[in-house]
PDB file of C-alpha atoms in Angstrom:
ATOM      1  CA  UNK A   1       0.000   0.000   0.000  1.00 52.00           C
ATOM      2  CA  UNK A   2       1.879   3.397  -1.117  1.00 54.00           C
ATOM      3  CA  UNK A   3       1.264   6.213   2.156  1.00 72.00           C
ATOM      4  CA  UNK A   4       0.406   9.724   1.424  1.00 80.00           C
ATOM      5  CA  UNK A   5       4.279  10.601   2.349  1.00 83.00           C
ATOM      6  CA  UNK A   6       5.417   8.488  -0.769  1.00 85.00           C
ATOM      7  CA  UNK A   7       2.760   9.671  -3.046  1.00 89.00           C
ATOM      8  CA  UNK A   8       3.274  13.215  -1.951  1.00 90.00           C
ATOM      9  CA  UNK A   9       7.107  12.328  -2.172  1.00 91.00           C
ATOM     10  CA  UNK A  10       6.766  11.333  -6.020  1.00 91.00           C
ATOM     11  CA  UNK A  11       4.384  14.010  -6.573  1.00 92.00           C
ATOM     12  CA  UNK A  12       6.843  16.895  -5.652  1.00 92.00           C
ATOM     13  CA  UNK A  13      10.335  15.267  -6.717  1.00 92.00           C
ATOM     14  CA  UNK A  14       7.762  15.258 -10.280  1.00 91.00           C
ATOM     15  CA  UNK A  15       7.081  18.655  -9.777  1.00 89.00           C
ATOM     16  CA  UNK A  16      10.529  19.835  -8.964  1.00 88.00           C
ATOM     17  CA  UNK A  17      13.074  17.871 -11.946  1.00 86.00           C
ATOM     18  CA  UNK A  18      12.317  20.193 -14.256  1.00 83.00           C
ATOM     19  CA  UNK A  19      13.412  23.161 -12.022  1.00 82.00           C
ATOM     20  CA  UNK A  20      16.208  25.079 -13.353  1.00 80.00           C
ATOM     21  CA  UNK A  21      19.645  24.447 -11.613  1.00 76.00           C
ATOM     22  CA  UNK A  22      20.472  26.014  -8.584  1.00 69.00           C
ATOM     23  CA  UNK A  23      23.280  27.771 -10.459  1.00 74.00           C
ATOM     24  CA  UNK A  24      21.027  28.940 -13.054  1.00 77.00           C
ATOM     25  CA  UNK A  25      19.107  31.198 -10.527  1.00 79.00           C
ATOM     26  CA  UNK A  26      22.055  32.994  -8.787  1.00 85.00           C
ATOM     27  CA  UNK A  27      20.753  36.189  -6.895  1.00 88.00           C
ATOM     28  CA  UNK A  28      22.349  39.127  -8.594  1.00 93.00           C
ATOM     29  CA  UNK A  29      24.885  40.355  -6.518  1.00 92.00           C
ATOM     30  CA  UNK A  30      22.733  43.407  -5.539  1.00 94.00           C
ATOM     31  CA  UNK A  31      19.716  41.438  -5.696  1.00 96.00           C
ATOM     32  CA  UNK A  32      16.086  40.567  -7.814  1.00 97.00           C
ATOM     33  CA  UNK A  33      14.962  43.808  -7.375  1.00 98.00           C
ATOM     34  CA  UNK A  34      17.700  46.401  -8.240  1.00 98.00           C
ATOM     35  CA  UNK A  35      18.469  43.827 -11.454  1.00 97.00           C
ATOM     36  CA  UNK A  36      15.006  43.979 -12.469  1.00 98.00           C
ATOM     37  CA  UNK A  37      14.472  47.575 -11.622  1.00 98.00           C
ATOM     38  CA  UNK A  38      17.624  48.292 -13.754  1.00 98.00           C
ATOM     39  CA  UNK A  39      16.888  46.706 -16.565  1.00 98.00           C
ATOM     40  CA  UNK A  40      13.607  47.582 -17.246  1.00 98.00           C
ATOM     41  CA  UNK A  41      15.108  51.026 -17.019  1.00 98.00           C
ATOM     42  CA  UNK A  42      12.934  51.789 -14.051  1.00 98.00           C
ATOM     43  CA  UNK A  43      14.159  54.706 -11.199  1.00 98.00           C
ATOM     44  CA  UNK A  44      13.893  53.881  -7.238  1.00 98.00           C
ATOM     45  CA  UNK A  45      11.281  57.222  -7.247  1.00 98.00           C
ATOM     46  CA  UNK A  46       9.493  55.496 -10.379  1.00 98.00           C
ATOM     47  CA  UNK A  47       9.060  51.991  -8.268  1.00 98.00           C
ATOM     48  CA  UNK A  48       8.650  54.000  -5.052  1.00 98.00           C
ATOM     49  CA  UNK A  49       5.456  55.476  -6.769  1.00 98.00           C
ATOM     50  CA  UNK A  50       4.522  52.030  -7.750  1.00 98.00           C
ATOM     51  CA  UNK A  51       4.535  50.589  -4.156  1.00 98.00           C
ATOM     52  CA  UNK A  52       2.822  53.409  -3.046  1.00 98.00           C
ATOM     53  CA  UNK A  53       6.111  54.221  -0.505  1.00 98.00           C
ATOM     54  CA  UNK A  54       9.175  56.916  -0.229  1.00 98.00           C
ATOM     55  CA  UNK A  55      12.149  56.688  -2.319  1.00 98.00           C
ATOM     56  CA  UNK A  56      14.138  56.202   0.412  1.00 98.00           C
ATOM     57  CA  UNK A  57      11.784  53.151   1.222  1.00 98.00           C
ATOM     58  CA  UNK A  58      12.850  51.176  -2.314  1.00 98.00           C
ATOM     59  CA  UNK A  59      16.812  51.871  -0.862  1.00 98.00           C
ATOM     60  CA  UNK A  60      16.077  50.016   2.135  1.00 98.00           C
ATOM     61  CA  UNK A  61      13.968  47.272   0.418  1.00 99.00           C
ATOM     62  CA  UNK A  62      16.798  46.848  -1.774  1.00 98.00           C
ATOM     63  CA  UNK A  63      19.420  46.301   0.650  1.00 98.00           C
ATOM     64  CA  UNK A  64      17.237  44.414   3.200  1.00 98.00           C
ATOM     65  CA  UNK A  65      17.307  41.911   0.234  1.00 97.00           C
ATOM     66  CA  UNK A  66      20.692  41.919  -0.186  1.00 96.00           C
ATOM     67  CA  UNK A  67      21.076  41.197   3.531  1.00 96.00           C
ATOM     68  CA  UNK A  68      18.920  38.268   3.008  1.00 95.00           C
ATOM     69  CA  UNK A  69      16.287  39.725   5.841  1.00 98.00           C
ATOM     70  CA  UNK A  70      13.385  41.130   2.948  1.00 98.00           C
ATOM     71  CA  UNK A  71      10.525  39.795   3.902  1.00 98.00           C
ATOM     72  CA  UNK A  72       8.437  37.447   1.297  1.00 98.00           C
ATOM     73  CA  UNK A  73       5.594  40.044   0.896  1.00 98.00           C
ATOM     74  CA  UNK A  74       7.696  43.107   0.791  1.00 98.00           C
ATOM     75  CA  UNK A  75       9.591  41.112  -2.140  1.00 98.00           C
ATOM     76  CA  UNK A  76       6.262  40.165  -3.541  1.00 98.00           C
ATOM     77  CA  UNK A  77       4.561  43.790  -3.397  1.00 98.00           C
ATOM     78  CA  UNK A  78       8.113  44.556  -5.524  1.00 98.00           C
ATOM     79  CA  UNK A  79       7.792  41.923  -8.159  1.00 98.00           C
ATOM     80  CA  UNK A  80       3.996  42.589  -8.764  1.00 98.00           C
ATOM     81  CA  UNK A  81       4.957  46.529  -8.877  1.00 98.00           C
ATOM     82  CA  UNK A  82       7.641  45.502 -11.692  1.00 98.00           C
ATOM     83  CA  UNK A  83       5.397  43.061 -13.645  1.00 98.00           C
ATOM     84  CA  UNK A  84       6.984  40.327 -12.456  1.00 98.00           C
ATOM     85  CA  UNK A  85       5.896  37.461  -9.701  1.00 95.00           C
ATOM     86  CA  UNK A  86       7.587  35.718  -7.078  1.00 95.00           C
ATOM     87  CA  UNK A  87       8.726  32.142  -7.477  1.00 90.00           C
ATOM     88  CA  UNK A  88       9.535  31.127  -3.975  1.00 88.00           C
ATOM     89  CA  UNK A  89      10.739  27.217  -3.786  1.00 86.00           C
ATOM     90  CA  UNK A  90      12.722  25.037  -1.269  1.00 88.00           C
ATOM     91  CA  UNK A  91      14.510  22.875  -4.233  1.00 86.00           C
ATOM     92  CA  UNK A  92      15.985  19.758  -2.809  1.00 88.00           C
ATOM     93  CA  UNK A  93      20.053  18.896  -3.656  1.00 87.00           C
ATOM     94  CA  UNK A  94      18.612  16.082  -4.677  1.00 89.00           C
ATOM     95  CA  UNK A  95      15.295  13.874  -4.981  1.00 91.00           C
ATOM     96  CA  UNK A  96      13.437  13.644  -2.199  1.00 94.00           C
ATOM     97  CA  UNK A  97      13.463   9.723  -2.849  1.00 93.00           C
ATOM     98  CA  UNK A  98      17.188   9.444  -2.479  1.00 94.00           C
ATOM     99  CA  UNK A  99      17.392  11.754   0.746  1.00 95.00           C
ATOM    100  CA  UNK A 100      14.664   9.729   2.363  1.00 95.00           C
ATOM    101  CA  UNK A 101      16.775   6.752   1.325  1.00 95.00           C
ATOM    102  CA  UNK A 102      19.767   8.335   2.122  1.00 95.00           C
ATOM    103  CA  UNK A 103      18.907   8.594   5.911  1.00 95.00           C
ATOM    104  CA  UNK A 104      17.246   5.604   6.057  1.00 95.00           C
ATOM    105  CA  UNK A 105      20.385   4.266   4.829  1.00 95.00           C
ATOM    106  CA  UNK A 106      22.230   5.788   7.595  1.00 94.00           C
ATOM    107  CA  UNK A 107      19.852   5.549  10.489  1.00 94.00           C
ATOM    108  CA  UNK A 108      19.769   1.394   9.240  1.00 92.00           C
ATOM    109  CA  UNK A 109      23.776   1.633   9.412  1.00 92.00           C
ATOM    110  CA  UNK A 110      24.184   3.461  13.024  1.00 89.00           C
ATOM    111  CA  UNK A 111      21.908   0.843  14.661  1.00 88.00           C
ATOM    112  CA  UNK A 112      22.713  -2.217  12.994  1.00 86.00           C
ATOM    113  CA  UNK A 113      26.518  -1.451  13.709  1.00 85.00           C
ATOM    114  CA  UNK A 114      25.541  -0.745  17.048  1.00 82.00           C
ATOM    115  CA  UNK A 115      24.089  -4.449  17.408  1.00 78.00           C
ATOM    116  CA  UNK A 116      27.267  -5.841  15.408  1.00 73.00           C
ATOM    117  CA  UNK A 117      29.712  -4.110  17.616  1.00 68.00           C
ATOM    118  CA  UNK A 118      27.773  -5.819  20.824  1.00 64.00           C
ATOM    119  CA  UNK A 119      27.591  -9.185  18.781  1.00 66.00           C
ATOM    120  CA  UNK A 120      31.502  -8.899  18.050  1.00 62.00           C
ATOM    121  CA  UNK A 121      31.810  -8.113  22.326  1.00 59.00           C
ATOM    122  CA  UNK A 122      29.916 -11.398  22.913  1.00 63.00           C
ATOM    123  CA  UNK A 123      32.026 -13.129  20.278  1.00 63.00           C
ATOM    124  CA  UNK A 124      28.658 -13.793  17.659  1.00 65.00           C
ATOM    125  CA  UNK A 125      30.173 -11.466  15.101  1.00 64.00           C
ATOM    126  CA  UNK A 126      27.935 -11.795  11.730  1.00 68.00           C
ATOM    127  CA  UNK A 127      29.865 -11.616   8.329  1.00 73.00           C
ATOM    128  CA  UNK A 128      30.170  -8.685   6.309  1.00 78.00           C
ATOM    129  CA  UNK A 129      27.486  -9.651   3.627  1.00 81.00           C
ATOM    130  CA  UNK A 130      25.201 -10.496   6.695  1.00 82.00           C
ATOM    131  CA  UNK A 131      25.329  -7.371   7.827  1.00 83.00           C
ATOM    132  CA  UNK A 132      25.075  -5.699   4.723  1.00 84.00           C
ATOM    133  CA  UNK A 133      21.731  -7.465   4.195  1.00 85.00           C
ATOM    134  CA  UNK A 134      20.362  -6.382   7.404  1.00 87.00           C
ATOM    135  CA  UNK A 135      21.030  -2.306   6.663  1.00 88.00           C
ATOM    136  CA  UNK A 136      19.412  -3.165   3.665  1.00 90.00           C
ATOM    137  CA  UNK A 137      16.220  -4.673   4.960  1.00 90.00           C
ATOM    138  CA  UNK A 138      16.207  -1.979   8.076  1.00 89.00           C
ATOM    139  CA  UNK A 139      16.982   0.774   5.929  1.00 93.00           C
ATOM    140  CA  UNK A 140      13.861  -0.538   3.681  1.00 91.00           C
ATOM    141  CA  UNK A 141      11.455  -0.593   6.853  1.00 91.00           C
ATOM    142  CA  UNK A 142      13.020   2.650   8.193  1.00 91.00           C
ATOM    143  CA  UNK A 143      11.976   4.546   5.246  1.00 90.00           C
ATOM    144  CA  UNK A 144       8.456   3.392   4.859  1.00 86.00           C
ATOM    145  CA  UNK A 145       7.987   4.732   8.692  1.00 85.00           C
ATOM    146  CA  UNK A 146       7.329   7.714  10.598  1.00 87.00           C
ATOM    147  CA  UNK A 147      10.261   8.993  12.485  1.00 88.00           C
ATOM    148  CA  UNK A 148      12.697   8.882   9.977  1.00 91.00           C
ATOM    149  CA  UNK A 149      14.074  11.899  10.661  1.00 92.00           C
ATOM    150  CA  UNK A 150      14.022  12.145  14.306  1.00 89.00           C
ATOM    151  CA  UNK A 151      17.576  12.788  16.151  1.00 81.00           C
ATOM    152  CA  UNK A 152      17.387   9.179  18.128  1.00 67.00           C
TER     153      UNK A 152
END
């Protein structure tokens, strides 16, 4: 039976392979908005009268986003005043299949050599291959549960 995780899961890492490369969406150097503003030829007083706020309001906007503190409405009100829209999206390094496998991978690992290294104490070591089959049937169960992610 697939869960709603894993069908959400799919859904999204869907969604999100065509995205364009992190790379390819580098924030200008003096961010979205002064690039934008720039280009289109627009002035700070011109965008200020868009937004409906002081010139010196735009100067702040701008550098608040190049400080990485603009807030996602402020940045929004901005983009609409410009003709543009916000794309806001948390992009994963990679799918969100192989980092749930990835830590279920790990998680499987940690405990399993935890058991191993008490088997080995107690001189009922399992081979290599053994224990390469357990992580792999752990990490399977792991992944398919809640908890995943937890610290412990």
């Amino acid at each position: 039976m697939v869960r709603n995780s894993d069908l959400a899961r799919s859904r999204l890492d869907d969604r999100l392979k065509d995205f364009p490369a992190p790379g390819d969406l580098l924030r200008p150097h003096r961010g979205w908005i002064r690039a934008i503003r720039d280009a289109l030829g627009m002035s700070s007083r011109e965008l200020a009268s868009r937004m409906g706020v002081r010139q010196q309001t735009i100067s702040d906007i701008e550098r608040s986003e190049q400080h990485h503190t603009i807030q996602l409405k402020t940045l929004e009100r901005a983009a609409n005043a410009m003709d543009c829209r916000l794309v806001y999206a948390l992009v994963p390094n990679t799918t969100l299949e192989e980092a749930v496998n990835a830590q279920a991978m790990q998680k499987a690992t940690q405990q399993i050599e935890t058991i191993a290294h008490h088997s080995r104490l107690e001189d009922q070591a399992v081979g290599e291959d053994e224990l390469a089959i357990q992580i792999d049937e752990l990490a399977t169960q792991l992944a398919s549960r809640r908890g995943l992610w937890a610290e412990r």
